[in-house]
Amino acid sequence: MIERYTLPEMGNLWTDFYKLKTWLQVEIAVCEAQAELGYIPSAAVEEIKAKANFDPQRVLEIEAEVRHDVIAFLTNVNEYVGDAGRYIHLGLTSSDVLDTALALQLVASLDVLAQRLEGLIGVIRQKAREHRYTVMAGRSHGIHAEPITFGFKLAGWLAEVLRHQQRLTILRETIAVGKISGAVGTYANIEPRVEAIACQKLGLKPDTASTQVISRDIHADFVQQLALIAASIERFAVEIRNLQKTDVLEVEEFFSKGQKGSSAMPHKRNPIRSERLTGMARLVRSHAGAVLEDVALWHERDISHSSVERVVLPDACILTHFMLIEITNLVENLLVYPENMARNLNCYGGVVFSQKVLLALVDKGLSREEAYAIVQQNAHTAWNKPEGNFHDLIIKDPRVTQHLSPAEIAVCFDPQQHLKHLDEVYRRLDI
């Protein structure tokens, strides 16, 4: 991932140094397990732990010659360890190290993402509390529908993010698996007890039935969960972009002092952060497709997945991390304009209250078809006219007033009638 979108908190987990560090963790854990079972001298393990080290640049130099990254790494480690290095990697295949270490990277990345997701949950909940009674027009198909509150809109966001939190909890357990089972996974040269002990030391569980690799459905699941988070963030960002349109202007991204919106037009205040998040979501979703392609490997393994994962896994984690921080900051500092919401809600004299008038007429004994025709005619007469006023048309229509009193009509145009059950939603979400 380019530096522009790589923040140290996540980027540091995907450096070559961190990767090789996890490789060494796995090799040492296996050595410790071998020693506990009496297969190698404990003194050798202590020497390995004291001396083992690596130089990422040196590893690359060796790899340029041997054309094998794990062999290059082991060669470099043995340059530090000396004779005791002969006990390193006994009975293992490269994928034992690569896949188990990768699990450590994914778990560490997931822990960071979960923490950032928790931050987003808190910000959305707080903003929803602030605006739980801020009335605005609900929209379907982009057209005014019926009144809602901005807090209710945010409640929907909160429920969605809470589902992601639950998914990440499950995902952490799913991804935290290692394999120390040797070539093709049969434990021919290393016994399952070594795997069990080593994985326990690393905070992992042994894979149930690995081949030479851990099956890639696990990794596909990981990226798909990140793609879902990105999709939700895009939904929030698109909503902000729509509500920030000049002719709507119900919310707006915070515009800092000295910020410029356009090189040509000084008046511009563009929703650049929401737009950036929309673009990033496309990238994360594209990675989900790539890892699905990795599931079908030849026989017990091939390395067609490796080149994909070198790009996709760090990029998906780094992008999702950036997106979570960006959307959290965006929501926390979002400018909300209740006056504009009220103005838009009452556009054309409150046509958004048409269903309440319809139901009131039906309640008075009119057929639904007859009531619908009366209300629709008045609503469409008011629609898209500067002077259009649905309320005034209704109170002057004898077909309505012969059934509904002024007080009953006033109730139909009271937005609180639409909000009386929202407290139940807020209660479910602790808003």
Short mmCIF file of C-alpha atoms in Angstrom, two decimals:
data_model
loop_
_atom_site.label_atom_id
_atom_site.label_comp_id
_atom_site.label_asym_id
_atom_site.label_seq_id
_atom_site.Cartn_x
_atom_site.Cartn_y
_atom_site.Cartn_z
CA MET A 1 0.00 0.00 0.00
CA ILE A 2 1.25 3.50 -0.81
CA GLU A 3 2.51 5.59 2.11
CA ARG A 4 -0.37 8.06 1.73
CA TYR A 5 -2.82 5.57 3.20
CA THR A 6 -0.47 3.56 5.44
CA LEU A 7 -0.64 4.53 9.10
CA PRO A 8 2.13 3.20 11.38
CA GLU A 9 -0.19 1.37 13.76
CA MET A 10 -1.15 -1.08 11.01
CA GLY A 11 1.68 -0.56 8.55
CA ASN A 12 4.26 -1.74 11.10
CA LEU A 13 2.54 -5.14 11.23
CA TRP A 14 3.15 -5.66 7.51
CA THR A 15 6.81 -4.76 7.18
CA ASP A 16 9.42 -7.32 6.15
CA PHE A 17 10.94 -6.98 9.59
CA TYR A 18 7.68 -7.87 11.36
CA LYS A 19 7.06 -10.78 9.00
CA LEU A 20 10.51 -12.26 9.64
CA LYS A 21 10.05 -11.66 13.36
CA THR A 22 6.93 -13.85 13.30
CA TRP A 23 8.81 -16.50 11.31
CA LEU A 24 11.41 -16.60 14.05
CA GLN A 25 8.70 -16.78 16.72
CA VAL A 26 7.30 -19.87 15.04
CA GLU A 27 10.69 -21.56 14.64
CA ILE A 28 11.57 -20.94 18.30
CA ALA A 29 8.15 -22.16 19.51
CA VAL A 30 8.66 -25.40 17.57
CA CYS A 31 12.15 -25.80 19.02
CA GLU A 32 10.77 -25.30 22.53
CA ALA A 33 8.07 -27.89 21.87
CA GLN A 34 10.66 -30.35 20.52
CA ALA A 35 12.78 -29.84 23.64
CA GLU A 36 9.83 -30.34 25.99
CA LEU A 37 9.18 -33.68 24.32
CA GLY A 38 12.87 -34.64 24.52
CA TYR A 39 13.60 -34.55 20.79
CA ILE A 40 16.31 -31.87 20.94
CA PRO A 41 18.57 -30.68 23.78
CA SER A 42 17.14 -27.94 25.99
CA ALA A 43 20.57 -26.32 26.09
CA ALA A 44 20.48 -25.96 22.30
CA VAL A 45 17.11 -24.23 22.49
CA GLU A 46 18.43 -21.78 25.06
CA GLU A 47 21.37 -21.04 22.78
CA ILE A 48 19.03 -20.58 19.82
CA LYS A 49 16.85 -18.18 21.79
CA ALA A 50 19.88 -16.21 22.97
CA LYS A 51 21.56 -15.90 19.57
CA ALA A 52 18.79 -16.10 16.95
CA ASN A 53 18.47 -12.97 14.86
CA PHE A 54 18.08 -11.88 11.25
CA ASP A 55 18.86 -9.01 8.92
CA PRO A 56 16.09 -8.34 6.37
CA GLN A 57 18.57 -6.98 3.84
CA ARG A 58 20.81 -10.01 4.23
CA VAL A 59 17.81 -12.31 3.77
CA LEU A 60 17.04 -10.58 0.48
CA GLU A 61 20.64 -10.97 -0.65
CA ILE A 62 20.56 -14.71 0.03
CA GLU A 63 17.12 -15.06 -1.57
CA ALA A 64 18.43 -13.47 -4.76
CA GLU A 65 20.78 -16.45 -5.02
CA VAL A 66 18.72 -19.38 -3.67
CA ARG A 67 15.33 -18.16 -4.97
CA HIS A 68 13.56 -19.36 -1.82
CA ASP A 69 12.52 -16.95 0.93
CA VAL A 70 12.35 -19.41 3.85
CA ILE A 71 15.70 -21.01 3.01
CA ALA A 72 17.21 -17.54 2.77
CA PHE A 73 15.77 -16.68 6.18
CA LEU A 74 17.03 -19.89 7.81
CA THR A 75 20.47 -19.41 6.30
CA ASN A 76 20.65 -15.91 7.75
CA VAL A 77 19.42 -17.06 11.19
CA ASN A 78 22.03 -19.80 11.27
CA GLU A 79 24.71 -17.19 10.57
CA TYR A 80 23.85 -15.83 14.02
CA VAL A 81 23.18 -19.08 15.86
CA GLY A 82 26.00 -21.32 14.68
CA ASP A 83 26.02 -25.06 15.39
CA ALA A 84 22.81 -25.08 17.44
CA GLY A 85 21.03 -23.90 14.30
CA ARG A 86 20.90 -27.49 13.07
CA TYR A 87 17.93 -28.02 15.39
CA ILE A 88 15.93 -25.25 13.75
CA HIS A 89 13.23 -26.28 11.25
CA LEU A 90 13.59 -30.01 12.00
CA GLY A 91 10.75 -31.95 10.33
CA LEU A 92 9.09 -28.78 9.05
CA THR A 93 8.13 -27.58 5.61
CA SER A 94 8.18 -23.93 4.60
CA SER A 95 4.42 -23.56 4.84
CA ASP A 96 4.50 -24.61 8.49
CA VAL A 97 6.38 -21.41 9.15
CA LEU A 98 4.70 -19.21 6.56
CA ASP A 99 1.08 -20.06 7.39
CA THR A 100 1.51 -20.14 11.15
CA ALA A 101 3.37 -16.84 11.13
CA LEU A 102 0.79 -15.35 8.80
CA ALA A 103 -1.87 -16.26 11.35
CA LEU A 104 0.05 -14.21 13.92
CA GLN A 105 0.07 -11.23 11.56
CA LEU A 106 -3.62 -11.55 10.84
CA VAL A 107 -4.53 -11.84 14.51
CA ALA A 108 -2.44 -8.78 15.37
CA SER A 109 -4.05 -6.86 12.51
CA LEU A 110 -7.51 -7.95 13.57
CA ASP A 111 -6.90 -6.77 17.12
CA VAL A 112 -6.00 -3.31 15.82
CA LEU A 113 -9.07 -3.23 13.57
CA ALA A 114 -11.33 -4.35 16.41
CA GLN A 115 -10.03 -1.52 18.58
CA ARG A 116 -10.68 1.02 15.82
CA LEU A 117 -14.12 -0.42 15.21
CA GLU A 118 -14.89 0.06 18.90
CA GLY A 119 -13.94 3.71 18.50
CA LEU A 120 -16.32 4.09 15.57
CA ILE A 121 -19.13 2.49 17.58
CA GLY A 122 -18.66 5.02 20.36
CA VAL A 123 -18.65 8.01 18.01
CA ILE A 124 -21.77 6.92 16.11
CA ARG A 125 -23.64 6.20 19.35
CA GLN A 126 -22.76 9.61 20.75
CA LYS A 127 -23.77 11.43 17.56
CA ALA A 128 -27.04 9.47 17.50
CA ARG A 129 -27.76 10.57 21.06
CA GLU A 130 -27.14 14.19 20.13
CA HIS A 131 -29.61 13.99 17.26
CA ARG A 132 -32.12 11.46 18.47
CA TYR A 133 -34.87 14.10 18.12
CA THR A 134 -33.47 16.04 15.14
CA VAL A 135 -36.31 15.64 12.62
CA MET A 136 -35.54 15.27 8.94
CA ALA A 137 -37.08 13.83 5.80
CA GLY A 138 -36.65 10.15 5.24
CA ARG A 139 -36.02 9.32 1.61
CA SER A 140 -36.63 6.35 -0.64
CA HIS A 141 -35.44 6.28 -4.24
CA GLY A 142 -33.84 9.64 -3.38
CA ILE A 143 -37.32 11.17 -3.02
CA HIS A 144 -38.87 12.51 0.19
CA ALA A 145 -40.77 9.74 1.95
CA GLU A 146 -41.80 10.30 5.59
CA PRO A 147 -40.22 12.01 8.60
CA ILE A 148 -37.43 10.33 10.54
CA THR A 149 -34.73 11.73 12.79
CA PHE A 150 -31.04 12.02 12.07
CA GLY A 151 -30.45 10.00 15.22
CA PHE A 152 -32.58 7.20 13.78
CA LYS A 153 -30.49 7.23 10.61
CA LEU A 154 -27.38 6.90 12.74
CA ALA A 155 -29.03 4.12 14.74
CA GLY A 156 -29.07 2.09 11.54
CA TRP A 157 -25.37 2.73 11.10
CA LEU A 158 -24.70 1.72 14.69
CA ALA A 159 -26.59 -1.56 14.36
CA GLU A 160 -24.59 -2.39 11.25
CA VAL A 161 -21.24 -1.66 12.88
CA LEU A 162 -22.21 -3.72 15.93
CA ARG A 163 -22.80 -6.66 13.60
CA HIS A 164 -19.28 -6.17 12.27
CA GLN A 165 -17.99 -6.27 15.82
CA GLN A 166 -19.67 -9.64 16.34
CA ARG A 167 -18.26 -10.93 13.06
CA LEU A 168 -14.72 -9.88 14.01
CA THR A 169 -15.03 -11.72 17.32
CA ILE A 170 -15.86 -14.91 15.45
CA LEU A 171 -13.24 -14.20 12.79
CA ARG A 172 -10.48 -13.85 15.36
CA GLU A 173 -11.13 -17.39 16.52
CA THR A 174 -11.35 -18.66 12.95
CA ILE A 175 -8.11 -17.09 11.78
CA ALA A 176 -6.02 -17.94 14.86
CA VAL A 177 -4.89 -21.34 13.61
CA GLY A 178 -1.44 -22.71 12.86
CA LYS A 179 -0.05 -25.85 11.29
CA ILE A 180 3.15 -27.68 12.15
CA SER A 181 2.46 -30.89 10.27
CA GLY A 182 5.23 -31.12 7.68
CA ALA A 183 5.16 -31.72 3.97
CA VAL A 184 1.59 -32.47 2.75
CA GLY A 185 0.39 -32.26 6.37
CA THR A 186 0.76 -35.92 7.39
CA TYR A 187 3.07 -35.43 10.41
CA ALA A 188 5.46 -37.90 8.81
CA ASN A 189 8.53 -36.19 10.27
CA ILE A 190 7.05 -34.32 13.22
CA GLU A 191 4.34 -35.44 15.59
CA PRO A 192 1.06 -33.69 16.39
CA ARG A 193 2.15 -33.07 19.98
CA VAL A 194 4.83 -30.69 18.73
CA GLU A 195 2.18 -28.79 16.77
CA ALA A 196 -0.13 -28.61 19.78
CA ILE A 197 2.56 -27.30 22.13
CA ALA A 198 3.98 -24.81 19.62
CA CYS A 199 0.57 -23.43 18.70
CA GLN A 200 -0.35 -23.02 22.36
CA LYS A 201 2.83 -21.03 22.93
CA LEU A 202 1.89 -18.79 19.99
CA GLY A 203 -1.70 -18.30 21.11
CA LEU A 204 -3.08 -20.32 18.20
CA LYS A 205 -5.00 -23.56 17.74
CA PRO A 206 -3.77 -26.36 15.48
CA ASP A 207 -5.60 -26.48 12.17
CA THR A 208 -8.07 -29.36 12.10
CA ALA A 209 -6.85 -30.91 8.86
CA SER A 210 -4.23 -28.98 6.93
CA THR A 211 -2.58 -30.17 3.76
CA GLN A 212 0.84 -28.64 3.15
CA VAL A 213 -0.96 -25.35 3.71
CA ILE A 214 -3.86 -24.11 5.78
CA SER A 215 -6.88 -24.12 3.48
CA ARG A 216 -7.42 -20.71 1.96
CA ASP A 217 -11.12 -20.50 2.72
CA ILE A 218 -10.00 -19.16 6.10
CA HIS A 219 -8.05 -16.33 4.51
CA ALA A 220 -10.86 -15.64 2.05
CA ASP A 221 -13.22 -15.31 5.00
CA PHE A 222 -10.84 -12.82 6.60
CA VAL A 223 -10.73 -10.51 3.59
CA GLN A 224 -14.45 -10.84 2.93
CA GLN A 225 -15.16 -9.63 6.46
CA LEU A 226 -12.95 -6.60 5.83
CA ALA A 227 -14.77 -6.03 2.54
CA LEU A 228 -18.07 -6.00 4.44
CA ILE A 229 -16.73 -3.37 6.83
CA ALA A 230 -15.54 -1.33 3.86
CA ALA A 231 -18.95 -1.68 2.21
CA SER A 232 -20.65 -0.31 5.33
CA ILE A 233 -18.22 2.58 5.53
CA GLU A 234 -18.99 3.32 1.88
CA ARG A 235 -22.71 3.33 2.67
CA PHE A 236 -22.13 5.92 5.38
CA ALA A 237 -19.86 7.96 3.12
CA VAL A 238 -22.33 7.95 0.22
CA GLU A 239 -25.09 9.10 2.57
CA ILE A 240 -22.94 11.99 3.76
CA ARG A 241 -22.12 12.91 0.18
CA ASN A 242 -25.79 12.96 -0.75
CA LEU A 243 -26.81 15.00 2.28
CA GLN A 244 -24.00 17.49 1.60
CA LYS A 245 -25.25 18.40 -1.88
CA THR A 246 -25.74 22.16 -2.13
CA ASP A 247 -29.47 21.87 -2.72
CA VAL A 248 -29.83 19.56 0.31
CA LEU A 249 -27.06 20.64 2.73
CA GLU A 250 -28.37 18.82 5.80
CA VAL A 251 -24.91 17.67 6.88
CA GLU A 252 -21.42 18.65 5.85
CA GLU A 253 -17.91 17.39 6.35
CA PHE A 254 -15.94 19.57 8.73
CA PHE A 255 -14.03 22.17 6.70
CA SER A 256 -10.88 23.22 8.54
CA LYS A 257 -9.37 26.69 8.59
CA GLY A 258 -7.20 27.19 5.55
CA GLN A 259 -8.65 24.21 3.69
CA LYS A 260 -9.30 24.74 -0.03
CA GLY A 261 -12.05 23.04 -2.00
CA SER A 262 -11.12 23.85 -5.57
CA SER A 263 -8.18 25.31 -7.45
CA ALA A 264 -10.63 27.23 -9.65
CA MET A 265 -13.73 27.93 -7.53
CA PRO A 266 -13.10 29.51 -4.13
CA HIS A 267 -16.62 28.79 -2.88
CA LYS A 268 -16.30 25.00 -3.03
CA ARG A 269 -16.57 22.85 0.12
CA ASN A 270 -16.32 19.34 -1.30
CA PRO A 271 -16.97 16.04 0.55
CA ILE A 272 -13.48 14.80 -0.28
CA ARG A 273 -13.11 12.43 2.66
CA SER A 274 -16.37 10.65 1.92
CA GLU A 275 -15.39 10.38 -1.72
CA ARG A 276 -12.00 8.95 -0.78
CA LEU A 277 -13.69 6.34 1.42
CA THR A 278 -15.99 5.39 -1.44
CA GLY A 279 -12.99 4.75 -3.67
CA MET A 280 -11.14 2.77 -1.02
CA ALA A 281 -14.14 0.50 -0.49
CA ARG A 282 -13.90 -0.48 -4.14
CA LEU A 283 -10.30 -1.56 -3.60
CA VAL A 284 -11.03 -3.67 -0.51
CA ARG A 285 -13.94 -5.38 -2.28
CA SER A 286 -11.71 -6.20 -5.23
CA HIS A 287 -9.32 -7.95 -2.84
CA ALA A 288 -12.16 -10.19 -1.68
CA GLY A 289 -12.49 -11.51 -5.20
CA ALA A 290 -8.76 -12.21 -5.40
CA VAL A 291 -8.63 -14.31 -2.22
CA LEU A 292 -11.62 -16.35 -3.34
CA GLU A 293 -9.54 -17.33 -6.36
CA ASP A 294 -6.84 -18.58 -3.95
CA VAL A 295 -9.04 -21.26 -2.41
CA ALA A 296 -8.62 -23.69 -5.32
CA LEU A 297 -4.98 -24.82 -5.13
CA TRP A 298 -3.56 -27.85 -6.93
CA HIS A 299 -3.70 -31.05 -4.88
CA GLU A 300 -2.07 -30.56 -1.45
CA ARG A 301 -0.62 -27.18 -2.37
CA ASP A 302 0.84 -24.87 -4.94
CA ILE A 303 2.06 -21.28 -4.56
CA SER A 304 -0.41 -19.49 -6.82
CA HIS A 305 -1.92 -17.96 -3.67
CA SER A 306 1.37 -16.59 -2.40
CA SER A 307 1.85 -13.72 -4.83
CA VAL A 308 -1.76 -12.66 -4.36
CA GLU A 309 -1.54 -12.65 -0.56
CA ARG A 310 1.69 -10.65 -0.52
CA VAL A 311 -0.32 -7.78 -1.99
CA VAL A 312 -3.89 -8.36 -0.92
CA LEU A 313 -3.58 -9.17 2.79
CA PRO A 314 -1.47 -6.17 3.82
CA ASP A 315 -3.37 -3.85 1.51
CA ALA A 316 -6.78 -4.96 2.78
CA CYS A 317 -5.70 -4.55 6.41
CA ILE A 318 -3.99 -1.21 5.87
CA LEU A 319 -6.87 0.21 3.84
CA THR A 320 -9.56 -0.96 6.25
CA HIS A 321 -7.58 0.49 9.14
CA PHE A 322 -7.26 3.85 7.36
CA MET A 323 -10.97 3.81 6.51
CA LEU A 324 -12.02 3.12 10.09
CA ILE A 325 -9.96 6.01 11.42
CA GLU A 326 -11.17 8.31 8.64
CA ILE A 327 -14.89 7.56 9.05
CA THR A 328 -14.60 7.83 12.85
CA ASN A 329 -13.09 11.29 12.58
CA LEU A 330 -15.57 12.28 9.89
CA VAL A 331 -18.63 11.30 11.96
CA GLU A 332 -17.25 12.80 15.16
CA ASN A 333 -16.73 16.20 13.49
CA LEU A 334 -19.71 16.08 11.13
CA LEU A 335 -21.55 19.38 10.79
CA VAL A 336 -25.31 18.88 11.14
CA TYR A 337 -27.84 21.52 10.07
CA PRO A 338 -31.26 20.93 11.73
CA GLU A 339 -32.68 24.14 10.21
CA ASN A 340 -32.02 22.86 6.70
CA MET A 341 -33.52 19.51 7.63
CA ALA A 342 -36.70 21.25 8.79
CA ARG A 343 -36.82 23.36 5.64
CA ASN A 344 -36.47 20.34 3.38
CA LEU A 345 -38.98 18.35 5.41
CA ASN A 346 -41.65 20.99 4.80
CA CYS A 347 -40.91 21.31 1.11
CA TYR A 348 -44.12 21.81 -0.92
CA GLY A 349 -46.17 22.21 2.22
CA GLY A 350 -45.39 18.93 3.91
CA VAL A 351 -46.12 16.37 1.18
CA VAL A 352 -44.23 13.89 3.38
CA PHE A 353 -47.35 13.67 5.54
CA SER A 354 -49.52 12.32 2.72
CA GLN A 355 -49.88 8.84 4.20
CA LYS A 356 -51.16 10.19 7.51
CA VAL A 357 -53.90 12.08 5.65
CA LEU A 358 -54.67 8.97 3.60
CA LEU A 359 -55.01 6.78 6.70
CA ALA A 360 -57.11 9.36 8.52
CA LEU A 361 -59.58 9.44 5.61
CA VAL A 362 -59.71 5.66 5.46
CA ASP A 363 -60.34 5.62 9.20
CA LYS A 364 -63.36 7.87 8.55
CA GLY A 365 -64.89 5.32 6.22
CA LEU A 366 -63.55 6.18 2.75
CA SER A 367 -62.25 3.36 0.62
CA ARG A 368 -58.49 3.28 0.27
CA GLU A 369 -58.76 3.88 -3.47
CA GLU A 370 -60.97 6.96 -3.01
CA ALA A 371 -58.80 8.40 -0.22
CA TYR A 372 -55.62 7.73 -2.19
CA ALA A 373 -56.95 9.57 -5.24
CA ILE A 374 -57.89 12.63 -3.16
CA VAL A 375 -54.53 12.82 -1.38
CA GLN A 376 -52.44 12.10 -4.47
CA GLN A 377 -54.20 14.79 -6.48
CA ASN A 378 -53.44 17.40 -3.83
CA ALA A 379 -49.87 16.24 -3.38
CA HIS A 380 -49.13 16.28 -7.09
CA THR A 381 -50.72 19.70 -7.43
CA ALA A 382 -48.27 21.03 -4.84
CA TRP A 383 -45.29 19.08 -6.18
CA ASN A 384 -42.45 20.95 -7.89
CA LYS A 385 -44.11 24.36 -7.74
CA PRO A 386 -42.50 27.28 -5.87
CA GLU A 387 -45.85 28.17 -4.36
CA GLY A 388 -46.99 24.56 -3.93
CA ASN A 389 -48.43 23.88 -0.49
CA PHE A 390 -49.91 20.47 0.19
CA HIS A 391 -51.14 21.48 3.66
CA ASP A 392 -53.08 24.46 2.33
CA LEU A 393 -54.64 22.38 -0.41
CA ILE A 394 -55.74 19.73 2.09
CA ILE A 395 -57.37 22.18 4.50
CA LYS A 396 -59.28 23.76 1.58
CA ASP A 397 -60.42 20.54 -0.06
CA PRO A 398 -64.09 19.86 0.84
CA ARG A 399 -63.58 16.16 0.09
CA VAL A 400 -61.21 16.17 3.07
CA THR A 401 -62.78 18.73 5.39
CA GLN A 402 -66.17 17.01 5.35
CA HIS A 403 -64.48 14.09 7.08
CA LEU A 404 -61.60 15.61 9.04
CA SER A 405 -61.69 18.54 11.47
CA PRO A 406 -58.89 21.15 11.51
CA ALA A 407 -57.53 19.55 14.67
CA GLU A 408 -57.48 16.11 13.05
CA ILE A 409 -55.71 17.51 9.99
CA ALA A 410 -53.16 19.22 12.25
CA VAL A 411 -52.37 15.86 13.85
CA CYS A 412 -51.68 14.42 10.38
CA PHE A 413 -49.03 17.10 9.83
CA ASP A 414 -47.35 16.63 13.20
CA PRO A 415 -43.95 14.93 12.67
CA GLN A 416 -44.04 13.57 16.22
CA GLN A 417 -46.64 11.06 15.04
CA HIS A 418 -43.88 9.40 13.05
CA LEU A 419 -41.40 9.29 15.92
CA LYS A 420 -43.42 7.91 18.83
CA HIS A 421 -41.98 4.39 18.58
CA LEU A 422 -38.35 5.27 17.89
CA ASP A 423 -37.45 5.10 21.57
CA GLU A 424 -37.74 1.32 21.26
CA VAL A 425 -35.00 1.31 18.60
CA TYR A 426 -32.83 3.61 20.69
CA ARG A 427 -33.31 1.38 23.72
CA ARG A 428 -32.11 -1.69 21.80
CA LEU A 429 -28.92 0.15 20.86
CA ASP A 430 -28.32 1.98 24.14
CA ILE A 431 -28.67 5.38 22.48
#
